[in-house]
């Protein structure tokens, strides 16, 4: 299995719960490393570009409003099979359906306010990391 990089966001609702440390602990306990990190508040243009694949969906406006409502933490996670491993640590999109112990089960509030984002494929990981990180901001120690 190859070492991969994936893109993660701690969303505004989890930031408001003061859960950065608890969420990062989940990644680390499950074999992922933090290879890049920054705190920022997304602009409307950044959130719209990031979620462009969903722009025709009925929840798009609400999603952009939520994602720009407060600071977020953007991360590059690295490790063996990091993309799918992160999706497992996160849990299902709907927190009500997420497995016990997953981040979305613990910190998600609703389908929209589900605590974390994680890339779903190598192509999306590359695109999403490229939107927010330069090569020199990612450390593969
Ligand atoms: P995931 O984040 O698990 O990859 P999607 O890519 O399908 O899920 O959706 C992107 C984000 O859009 C979700 O994480 C969630 O914040 C929001 N979202 C998805 N479906 C809905 C919905 N039916 N109502 C409100 N928000 C939604
Ligand atoms: Mg997705």
mmCIF file with all atom_site columns, C-alpha atoms and ligand atoms in Angstrom:
data_model
loop_
_atom_site.group_PDB
_atom_site.id
_atom_site.type_symbol
_atom_site.label_atom_id
_atom_site.label_alt_id
_atom_site.label_comp_id
_atom_site.label_asym_id
_atom_site.label_entity_id
_atom_site.label_seq_id
_atom_site.pdbx_PDB_ins_code
_atom_site.Cartn_x
_atom_site.Cartn_y
_atom_site.Cartn_z
_atom_site.occupancy
_atom_site.B_iso_or_equiv
_atom_site.pdbx_formal_charge
_atom_site.auth_seq_id
_atom_site.auth_comp_id
_atom_site.auth_asym_id
_atom_site.auth_atom_id
_atom_site.pdbx_PDB_model_num
ATOM   1   C  CA  . UNK A 1 1   ? 0.000   0.000  0.000  1.00 0.00 ? 1   UNK A CA  1
ATOM   2   C  CA  . UNK A 1 2   ? 1.410   3.373  -0.982 1.00 0.00 ? 2   UNK A CA  1
ATOM   3   C  CA  . UNK A 1 3   ? 1.880   6.392  1.243  1.00 0.00 ? 3   UNK A CA  1
ATOM   4   C  CA  . UNK A 1 4   ? -0.723  8.953  0.250  1.00 0.00 ? 4   UNK A CA  1
ATOM   5   C  CA  . UNK A 1 5   ? -1.659  12.510 1.072  1.00 0.00 ? 5   UNK A CA  1
ATOM   6   C  CA  . UNK A 1 6   ? -5.201  13.691 1.599  1.00 0.00 ? 6   UNK A CA  1
ATOM   7   C  CA  . UNK A 1 7   ? -6.899  16.980 2.348  1.00 0.00 ? 7   UNK A CA  1
ATOM   8   C  CA  . UNK A 1 8   ? -8.859  17.529 5.557  1.00 0.00 ? 8   UNK A CA  1
ATOM   9   C  CA  . UNK A 1 9   ? -10.897 20.418 6.931  1.00 0.00 ? 9   UNK A CA  1
ATOM   10  C  CA  . UNK A 1 10  ? -12.081 20.848 10.506 1.00 0.00 ? 10  UNK A CA  1
ATOM   11  C  CA  . UNK A 1 11  ? -15.373 22.612 9.763  1.00 0.00 ? 11  UNK A CA  1
ATOM   12  C  CA  . UNK A 1 12  ? -16.764 25.640 11.662 1.00 0.00 ? 12  UNK A CA  1
ATOM   13  C  CA  . UNK A 1 13  ? -19.079 23.666 13.961 1.00 0.00 ? 13  UNK A CA  1
ATOM   14  C  CA  . UNK A 1 14  ? -16.228 21.485 15.243 1.00 0.00 ? 14  UNK A CA  1
ATOM   15  C  CA  . UNK A 1 15  ? -13.956 24.532 15.606 1.00 0.00 ? 15  UNK A CA  1
ATOM   16  C  CA  . UNK A 1 16  ? -16.624 26.121 17.843 1.00 0.00 ? 16  UNK A CA  1
ATOM   17  C  CA  . UNK A 1 17  ? -16.552 22.982 20.029 1.00 0.00 ? 17  UNK A CA  1
ATOM   18  C  CA  . UNK A 1 18  ? -12.827 23.536 20.695 1.00 0.00 ? 18  UNK A CA  1
ATOM   19  C  CA  . UNK A 1 19  ? -12.194 20.099 19.226 1.00 0.00 ? 19  UNK A CA  1
ATOM   20  C  CA  . UNK A 1 20  ? -9.031  20.634 17.132 1.00 0.00 ? 20  UNK A CA  1
ATOM   21  C  CA  . UNK A 1 21  ? -6.866  18.617 19.534 1.00 0.00 ? 21  UNK A CA  1
ATOM   22  C  CA  . UNK A 1 22  ? -9.374  15.767 19.900 1.00 0.00 ? 22  UNK A CA  1
ATOM   23  C  CA  . UNK A 1 23  ? -9.808  15.488 16.129 1.00 0.00 ? 23  UNK A CA  1
ATOM   24  C  CA  . UNK A 1 24  ? -6.066  15.550 15.422 1.00 0.00 ? 24  UNK A CA  1
ATOM   25  C  CA  . UNK A 1 25  ? -5.618  12.870 18.113 1.00 0.00 ? 25  UNK A CA  1
ATOM   26  C  CA  . UNK A 1 26  ? -8.013  10.633 16.147 1.00 0.00 ? 26  UNK A CA  1
ATOM   27  C  CA  . UNK A 1 27  ? -5.885  11.025 13.022 1.00 0.00 ? 27  UNK A CA  1
ATOM   28  C  CA  . UNK A 1 28  ? -2.651  10.346 14.911 1.00 0.00 ? 28  UNK A CA  1
ATOM   29  C  CA  . UNK A 1 29  ? -4.053  7.367  16.842 1.00 0.00 ? 29  UNK A CA  1
ATOM   30  C  CA  . UNK A 1 30  ? -5.064  5.862  13.509 1.00 0.00 ? 30  UNK A CA  1
ATOM   31  C  CA  . UNK A 1 31  ? -1.678  6.188  11.837 1.00 0.00 ? 31  UNK A CA  1
ATOM   32  C  CA  . UNK A 1 32  ? -2.009  9.482  9.953  1.00 0.00 ? 32  UNK A CA  1
ATOM   33  C  CA  . UNK A 1 33  ? 0.492   12.333 10.264 1.00 0.00 ? 33  UNK A CA  1
ATOM   34  C  CA  . UNK A 1 34  ? -0.182  16.057 9.999  1.00 0.00 ? 34  UNK A CA  1
ATOM   35  C  CA  . UNK A 1 35  ? 2.001   17.064 7.038  1.00 0.00 ? 35  UNK A CA  1
ATOM   36  C  CA  . UNK A 1 36  ? 0.581   20.583 6.653  1.00 0.00 ? 36  UNK A CA  1
ATOM   37  C  CA  . UNK A 1 37  ? -1.829  22.783 8.584  1.00 0.00 ? 37  UNK A CA  1
ATOM   38  C  CA  . UNK A 1 38  ? -3.275  26.279 8.581  1.00 0.00 ? 38  UNK A CA  1
ATOM   39  C  CA  . UNK A 1 39  ? -6.086  28.160 10.274 1.00 0.00 ? 39  UNK A CA  1
ATOM   40  C  CA  . UNK A 1 40  ? -8.128  30.498 8.112  1.00 0.00 ? 40  UNK A CA  1
ATOM   41  C  CA  . UNK A 1 41  ? -11.640 31.737 7.446  1.00 0.00 ? 41  UNK A CA  1
ATOM   42  C  CA  . UNK A 1 42  ? -12.680 30.807 3.904  1.00 0.00 ? 42  UNK A CA  1
ATOM   43  C  CA  . UNK A 1 43  ? -13.983 33.506 1.569  1.00 0.00 ? 43  UNK A CA  1
ATOM   44  C  CA  . UNK A 1 44  ? -17.185 32.884 -0.354 1.00 0.00 ? 44  UNK A CA  1
ATOM   45  C  CA  . UNK A 1 45  ? -15.148 32.481 -3.557 1.00 0.00 ? 45  UNK A CA  1
ATOM   46  C  CA  . UNK A 1 46  ? -12.846 29.900 -1.934 1.00 0.00 ? 46  UNK A CA  1
ATOM   47  C  CA  . UNK A 1 47  ? -15.769 27.862 -0.570 1.00 0.00 ? 47  UNK A CA  1
ATOM   48  C  CA  . UNK A 1 48  ? -17.617 27.993 -3.905 1.00 0.00 ? 48  UNK A CA  1
ATOM   49  C  CA  . UNK A 1 49  ? -14.564 26.819 -5.821 1.00 0.00 ? 49  UNK A CA  1
ATOM   50  C  CA  . UNK A 1 50  ? -13.769 24.110 -3.298 1.00 0.00 ? 50  UNK A CA  1
ATOM   51  C  CA  . UNK A 1 51  ? -17.324 22.684 -3.450 1.00 0.00 ? 51  UNK A CA  1
ATOM   52  C  CA  . UNK A 1 52  ? -17.829 23.375 -7.204 1.00 0.00 ? 52  UNK A CA  1
ATOM   53  C  CA  . UNK A 1 53  ? -18.897 19.756 -7.829 1.00 0.00 ? 53  UNK A CA  1
ATOM   54  C  CA  . UNK A 1 54  ? -21.985 20.410 -5.665 1.00 0.00 ? 54  UNK A CA  1
ATOM   55  C  CA  . UNK A 1 55  ? -23.037 23.743 -7.156 1.00 0.00 ? 55  UNK A CA  1
ATOM   56  C  CA  . UNK A 1 56  ? -26.277 22.412 -8.657 1.00 0.00 ? 56  UNK A CA  1
ATOM   57  C  CA  . UNK A 1 57  ? -27.321 20.715 -5.402 1.00 0.00 ? 57  UNK A CA  1
ATOM   58  C  CA  . UNK A 1 58  ? -30.121 22.289 -3.340 1.00 0.00 ? 58  UNK A CA  1
ATOM   59  C  CA  . UNK A 1 59  ? -27.876 22.559 -0.270 1.00 0.00 ? 59  UNK A CA  1
ATOM   60  C  CA  . UNK A 1 60  ? -25.040 24.422 -2.027 1.00 0.00 ? 60  UNK A CA  1
ATOM   61  C  CA  . UNK A 1 61  ? -25.904 27.923 -0.750 1.00 0.00 ? 61  UNK A CA  1
ATOM   62  C  CA  . UNK A 1 62  ? -26.361 26.701 2.803  1.00 0.00 ? 62  UNK A CA  1
ATOM   63  C  CA  . UNK A 1 63  ? -23.077 24.769 2.584  1.00 0.00 ? 63  UNK A CA  1
ATOM   64  C  CA  . UNK A 1 64  ? -21.108 27.826 1.431  1.00 0.00 ? 64  UNK A CA  1
ATOM   65  C  CA  . UNK A 1 65  ? -22.719 29.997 4.121  1.00 0.00 ? 65  UNK A CA  1
ATOM   66  C  CA  . UNK A 1 66  ? -21.803 27.431 6.779  1.00 0.00 ? 66  UNK A CA  1
ATOM   67  C  CA  . UNK A 1 67  ? -18.230 26.907 5.567  1.00 0.00 ? 67  UNK A CA  1
ATOM   68  C  CA  . UNK A 1 68  ? -17.533 30.662 5.563  1.00 0.00 ? 68  UNK A CA  1
ATOM   69  C  CA  . UNK A 1 69  ? -19.280 31.344 8.898  1.00 0.00 ? 69  UNK A CA  1
ATOM   70  C  CA  . UNK A 1 70  ? -16.220 30.927 11.154 1.00 0.00 ? 70  UNK A CA  1
ATOM   71  C  CA  . UNK A 1 71  ? -12.564 29.848 10.971 1.00 0.00 ? 71  UNK A CA  1
ATOM   72  C  CA  . UNK A 1 72  ? -11.627 26.390 9.767  1.00 0.00 ? 72  UNK A CA  1
ATOM   73  C  CA  . UNK A 1 73  ? -8.473  24.302 10.027 1.00 0.00 ? 73  UNK A CA  1
ATOM   74  C  CA  . UNK A 1 74  ? -7.048  23.065 6.734  1.00 0.00 ? 74  UNK A CA  1
ATOM   75  C  CA  . UNK A 1 75  ? -4.715  20.072 6.830  1.00 0.00 ? 75  UNK A CA  1
ATOM   76  C  CA  . UNK A 1 76  ? -2.679  17.745 4.687  1.00 0.00 ? 76  UNK A CA  1
ATOM   77  C  CA  . UNK A 1 77  ? -2.751  14.266 6.237  1.00 0.00 ? 77  UNK A CA  1
ATOM   78  C  CA  . UNK A 1 78  ? -0.237  11.660 5.148  1.00 0.00 ? 78  UNK A CA  1
ATOM   79  C  CA  . UNK A 1 79  ? 0.124   7.940  5.698  1.00 0.00 ? 79  UNK A CA  1
ATOM   80  C  CA  . UNK A 1 80  ? -0.517  4.500  4.280  1.00 0.00 ? 80  UNK A CA  1
ATOM   81  C  CA  . UNK A 1 81  ? -3.789  4.513  2.354  1.00 0.00 ? 81  UNK A CA  1
ATOM   82  C  CA  . UNK A 1 82  ? -4.453  7.968  3.841  1.00 0.00 ? 82  UNK A CA  1
ATOM   83  C  CA  . UNK A 1 83  ? -7.418  8.860  1.627  1.00 0.00 ? 83  UNK A CA  1
ATOM   84  C  CA  . UNK A 1 84  ? -9.619  5.896  2.513  1.00 0.00 ? 84  UNK A CA  1
ATOM   85  C  CA  . UNK A 1 85  ? -8.244  5.674  6.046  1.00 0.00 ? 85  UNK A CA  1
ATOM   86  C  CA  . UNK A 1 86  ? -9.306  9.274  6.687  1.00 0.00 ? 86  UNK A CA  1
ATOM   87  C  CA  . UNK A 1 87  ? -12.802 8.572  5.285  1.00 0.00 ? 87  UNK A CA  1
ATOM   88  C  CA  . UNK A 1 88  ? -13.097 5.693  7.773  1.00 0.00 ? 88  UNK A CA  1
ATOM   89  C  CA  . UNK A 1 89  ? -11.916 7.822  10.707 1.00 0.00 ? 89  UNK A CA  1
ATOM   90  C  CA  . UNK A 1 90  ? -14.421 10.540 9.680  1.00 0.00 ? 90  UNK A CA  1
ATOM   91  C  CA  . UNK A 1 91  ? -17.458 8.263  9.352  1.00 0.00 ? 91  UNK A CA  1
ATOM   92  C  CA  . UNK A 1 92  ? -20.528 8.593  7.129  1.00 0.00 ? 92  UNK A CA  1
ATOM   93  C  CA  . UNK A 1 93  ? -21.568 11.987 5.717  1.00 0.00 ? 93  UNK A CA  1
ATOM   94  C  CA  . UNK A 1 94  ? -24.698 11.949 7.893  1.00 0.00 ? 94  UNK A CA  1
ATOM   95  C  CA  . UNK A 1 95  ? -23.547 11.951 11.538 1.00 0.00 ? 95  UNK A CA  1
ATOM   96  C  CA  . UNK A 1 96  ? -26.699 10.017 12.493 1.00 0.00 ? 96  UNK A CA  1
ATOM   97  C  CA  . UNK A 1 97  ? -25.438 7.143  10.330 1.00 0.00 ? 97  UNK A CA  1
ATOM   98  C  CA  . UNK A 1 98  ? -21.757 7.405  11.283 1.00 0.00 ? 98  UNK A CA  1
ATOM   99  C  CA  . UNK A 1 99  ? -20.191 4.504  13.181 1.00 0.00 ? 99  UNK A CA  1
ATOM   100 C  CA  . UNK A 1 100 ? -19.445 4.841  16.887 1.00 0.00 ? 100 UNK A CA  1
ATOM   101 C  CA  . UNK A 1 101 ? -16.072 6.437  17.596 1.00 0.00 ? 101 UNK A CA  1
ATOM   102 C  CA  . UNK A 1 102 ? -15.869 8.269  14.262 1.00 0.00 ? 102 UNK A CA  1
ATOM   103 C  CA  . UNK A 1 103 ? -15.286 12.023 14.173 1.00 0.00 ? 103 UNK A CA  1
ATOM   104 C  CA  . UNK A 1 104 ? -18.652 12.737 12.576 1.00 0.00 ? 104 UNK A CA  1
ATOM   105 C  CA  . UNK A 1 105 ? -20.459 10.628 15.185 1.00 0.00 ? 105 UNK A CA  1
ATOM   106 C  CA  . UNK A 1 106 ? -18.640 12.460 17.994 1.00 0.00 ? 106 UNK A CA  1
ATOM   107 C  CA  . UNK A 1 107 ? -18.674 16.046 16.666 1.00 0.00 ? 107 UNK A CA  1
ATOM   108 C  CA  . UNK A 1 108 ? -21.194 16.225 13.797 1.00 0.00 ? 108 UNK A CA  1
ATOM   109 C  CA  . UNK A 1 109 ? -24.470 18.080 14.328 1.00 0.00 ? 109 UNK A CA  1
ATOM   110 C  CA  . UNK A 1 110 ? -26.299 17.454 11.045 1.00 0.00 ? 110 UNK A CA  1
ATOM   111 C  CA  . UNK A 1 111 ? -25.810 16.334 7.444  1.00 0.00 ? 111 UNK A CA  1
ATOM   112 C  CA  . UNK A 1 112 ? -24.410 19.774 6.585  1.00 0.00 ? 112 UNK A CA  1
ATOM   113 C  CA  . UNK A 1 113 ? -22.588 20.548 9.848  1.00 0.00 ? 113 UNK A CA  1
ATOM   114 C  CA  . UNK A 1 114 ? -20.733 17.258 9.956  1.00 0.00 ? 114 UNK A CA  1
ATOM   115 C  CA  . UNK A 1 115 ? -17.470 18.420 11.585 1.00 0.00 ? 115 UNK A CA  1
ATOM   116 C  CA  . UNK A 1 116 ? -14.899 17.411 8.972  1.00 0.00 ? 116 UNK A CA  1
ATOM   117 C  CA  . UNK A 1 117 ? -14.155 17.187 5.272  1.00 0.00 ? 117 UNK A CA  1
ATOM   118 C  CA  . UNK A 1 118 ? -11.933 14.549 3.687  1.00 0.00 ? 118 UNK A CA  1
ATOM   119 C  CA  . UNK A 1 119 ? -10.976 14.018 0.042  1.00 0.00 ? 119 UNK A CA  1
ATOM   120 C  CA  . UNK A 1 120 ? -12.725 11.051 -1.576 1.00 0.00 ? 120 UNK A CA  1
ATOM   121 C  CA  . UNK A 1 121 ? -10.165 10.006 -4.237 1.00 0.00 ? 121 UNK A CA  1
ATOM   122 C  CA  . UNK A 1 122 ? -6.541  10.590 -5.298 1.00 0.00 ? 122 UNK A CA  1
ATOM   123 C  CA  . UNK A 1 123 ? -7.767  13.073 -7.935 1.00 0.00 ? 123 UNK A CA  1
ATOM   124 C  CA  . UNK A 1 124 ? -9.783  15.119 -5.445 1.00 0.00 ? 124 UNK A CA  1
ATOM   125 C  CA  . UNK A 1 125 ? -6.962  15.013 -2.877 1.00 0.00 ? 125 UNK A CA  1
ATOM   126 C  CA  . UNK A 1 126 ? -4.563  16.481 -5.445 1.00 0.00 ? 126 UNK A CA  1
ATOM   127 C  CA  . UNK A 1 127 ? -7.035  19.158 -6.552 1.00 0.00 ? 127 UNK A CA  1
ATOM   128 C  CA  . UNK A 1 128 ? -8.046  20.126 -3.010 1.00 0.00 ? 128 UNK A CA  1
ATOM   129 C  CA  . UNK A 1 129 ? -4.491  20.238 -1.606 1.00 0.00 ? 129 UNK A CA  1
ATOM   130 C  CA  . UNK A 1 130 ? -3.510  22.371 -4.599 1.00 0.00 ? 130 UNK A CA  1
ATOM   131 C  CA  . UNK A 1 131 ? -6.225  24.903 -3.806 1.00 0.00 ? 131 UNK A CA  1
ATOM   132 C  CA  . UNK A 1 132 ? -4.875  25.602 -0.325 1.00 0.00 ? 132 UNK A CA  1
ATOM   133 C  CA  . UNK A 1 133 ? -1.235  24.480 0.011  1.00 0.00 ? 133 UNK A CA  1
ATOM   134 C  CA  . UNK A 1 134 ? 1.968   25.185 -1.891 1.00 0.00 ? 134 UNK A CA  1
ATOM   135 C  CA  . UNK A 1 135 ? 4.575   22.389 -2.123 1.00 0.00 ? 135 UNK A CA  1
ATOM   136 C  CA  . UNK A 1 136 ? 6.768   24.102 0.463  1.00 0.00 ? 136 UNK A CA  1
ATOM   137 C  CA  . UNK A 1 137 ? 3.897   24.169 3.000  1.00 0.00 ? 137 UNK A CA  1
ATOM   138 C  CA  . UNK A 1 138 ? 3.715   20.370 3.040  1.00 0.00 ? 138 UNK A CA  1
ATOM   139 C  CA  . UNK A 1 139 ? 6.365   18.572 5.113  1.00 0.00 ? 139 UNK A CA  1
ATOM   140 C  CA  . UNK A 1 140 ? 6.990   14.902 4.541  1.00 0.00 ? 140 UNK A CA  1
ATOM   141 C  CA  . UNK A 1 141 ? 9.220   14.193 7.505  1.00 0.00 ? 141 UNK A CA  1
HETATM 142 P  P1  . LIG B 2 .   ? -18.692 13.998 2.049  1.00 0.00 ? 1   LIG B P1  1
HETATM 143 O  O1  . LIG B 2 .   ? -18.276 15.264 2.770  1.00 0.00 ? 1   LIG B O1  1
HETATM 144 O  O2  . LIG B 2 .   ? -18.965 12.867 3.006  1.00 0.00 ? 1   LIG B O2  1
HETATM 145 O  O3  . LIG B 2 .   ? -17.754 13.619 0.931  1.00 0.00 ? 1   LIG B O3  1
HETATM 146 P  P2  . LIG B 2 .   ? -20.506 14.974 -0.025 1.00 0.00 ? 1   LIG B P2  1
HETATM 147 O  O4  . LIG B 2 .   ? -19.304 15.155 -0.895 1.00 0.00 ? 1   LIG B O4  1
HETATM 148 O  O5  . LIG B 2 .   ? -21.673 14.210 -0.582 1.00 0.00 ? 1   LIG B O5  1
HETATM 149 O  O6  . LIG B 2 .   ? -20.114 14.296 1.365  1.00 0.00 ? 1   LIG B O6  1
HETATM 150 O  O7  . LIG B 2 .   ? -21.068 16.402 0.389  1.00 0.00 ? 1   LIG B O7  1
HETATM 151 C  C1  . LIG B 2 .   ? -20.182 17.454 0.706  1.00 0.00 ? 1   LIG B C1  1
HETATM 152 C  C2  . LIG B 2 .   ? -20.702 18.171 1.937  1.00 0.00 ? 1   LIG B C2  1
HETATM 153 O  O8  . LIG B 2 .   ? -21.949 18.791 1.617  1.00 0.00 ? 1   LIG B O8  1
HETATM 154 C  C3  . LIG B 2 .   ? -21.025 17.257 3.123  1.00 0.00 ? 1   LIG B C3  1
HETATM 155 O  O9  . LIG B 2 .   ? -19.895 16.934 3.902  1.00 0.00 ? 1   LIG B O9  1
HETATM 156 C  C4  . LIG B 2 .   ? -22.014 18.117 3.877  1.00 0.00 ? 1   LIG B C4  1
HETATM 157 O  O10 . LIG B 2 .   ? -21.372 19.134 4.631  1.00 0.00 ? 1   LIG B O10 1
HETATM 158 C  C5  . LIG B 2 .   ? -22.801 18.765 2.754  1.00 0.00 ? 1   LIG B C5  1
HETATM 159 N  N1  . LIG B 2 .   ? -24.013 18.002 2.404  1.00 0.00 ? 1   LIG B N1  1
HETATM 160 C  C6  . LIG B 2 .   ? -24.069 16.848 1.686  1.00 0.00 ? 1   LIG B C6  1
HETATM 161 N  N2  . LIG B 2 .   ? -25.339 16.431 1.547  1.00 0.00 ? 1   LIG B N2  1
HETATM 162 C  C7  . LIG B 2 .   ? -26.119 17.341 2.187  1.00 0.00 ? 1   LIG B C7  1
HETATM 163 C  C8  . LIG B 2 .   ? -27.537 17.484 2.411  1.00 0.00 ? 1   LIG B C8  1
HETATM 164 N  N3  . LIG B 2 .   ? -28.397 16.580 1.923  1.00 0.00 ? 1   LIG B N3  1
HETATM 165 N  N4  . LIG B 2 .   ? -27.961 18.560 3.119  1.00 0.00 ? 1   LIG B N4  1
HETATM 166 C  C9  . LIG B 2 .   ? -27.091 19.476 3.597  1.00 0.00 ? 1   LIG B C9  1
HETATM 167 N  N5  . LIG B 2 .   ? -25.755 19.413 3.419  1.00 0.00 ? 1   LIG B N5  1
HETATM 168 C  C10 . LIG B 2 .   ? -25.264 18.364 2.736  1.00 0.00 ? 1   LIG B C10 1
HETATM 169 MG MG1 . LIG B 2 .   ? -17.295 14.605 -0.844 1.00 0.00 ? 2   LIG B MG1 1
#
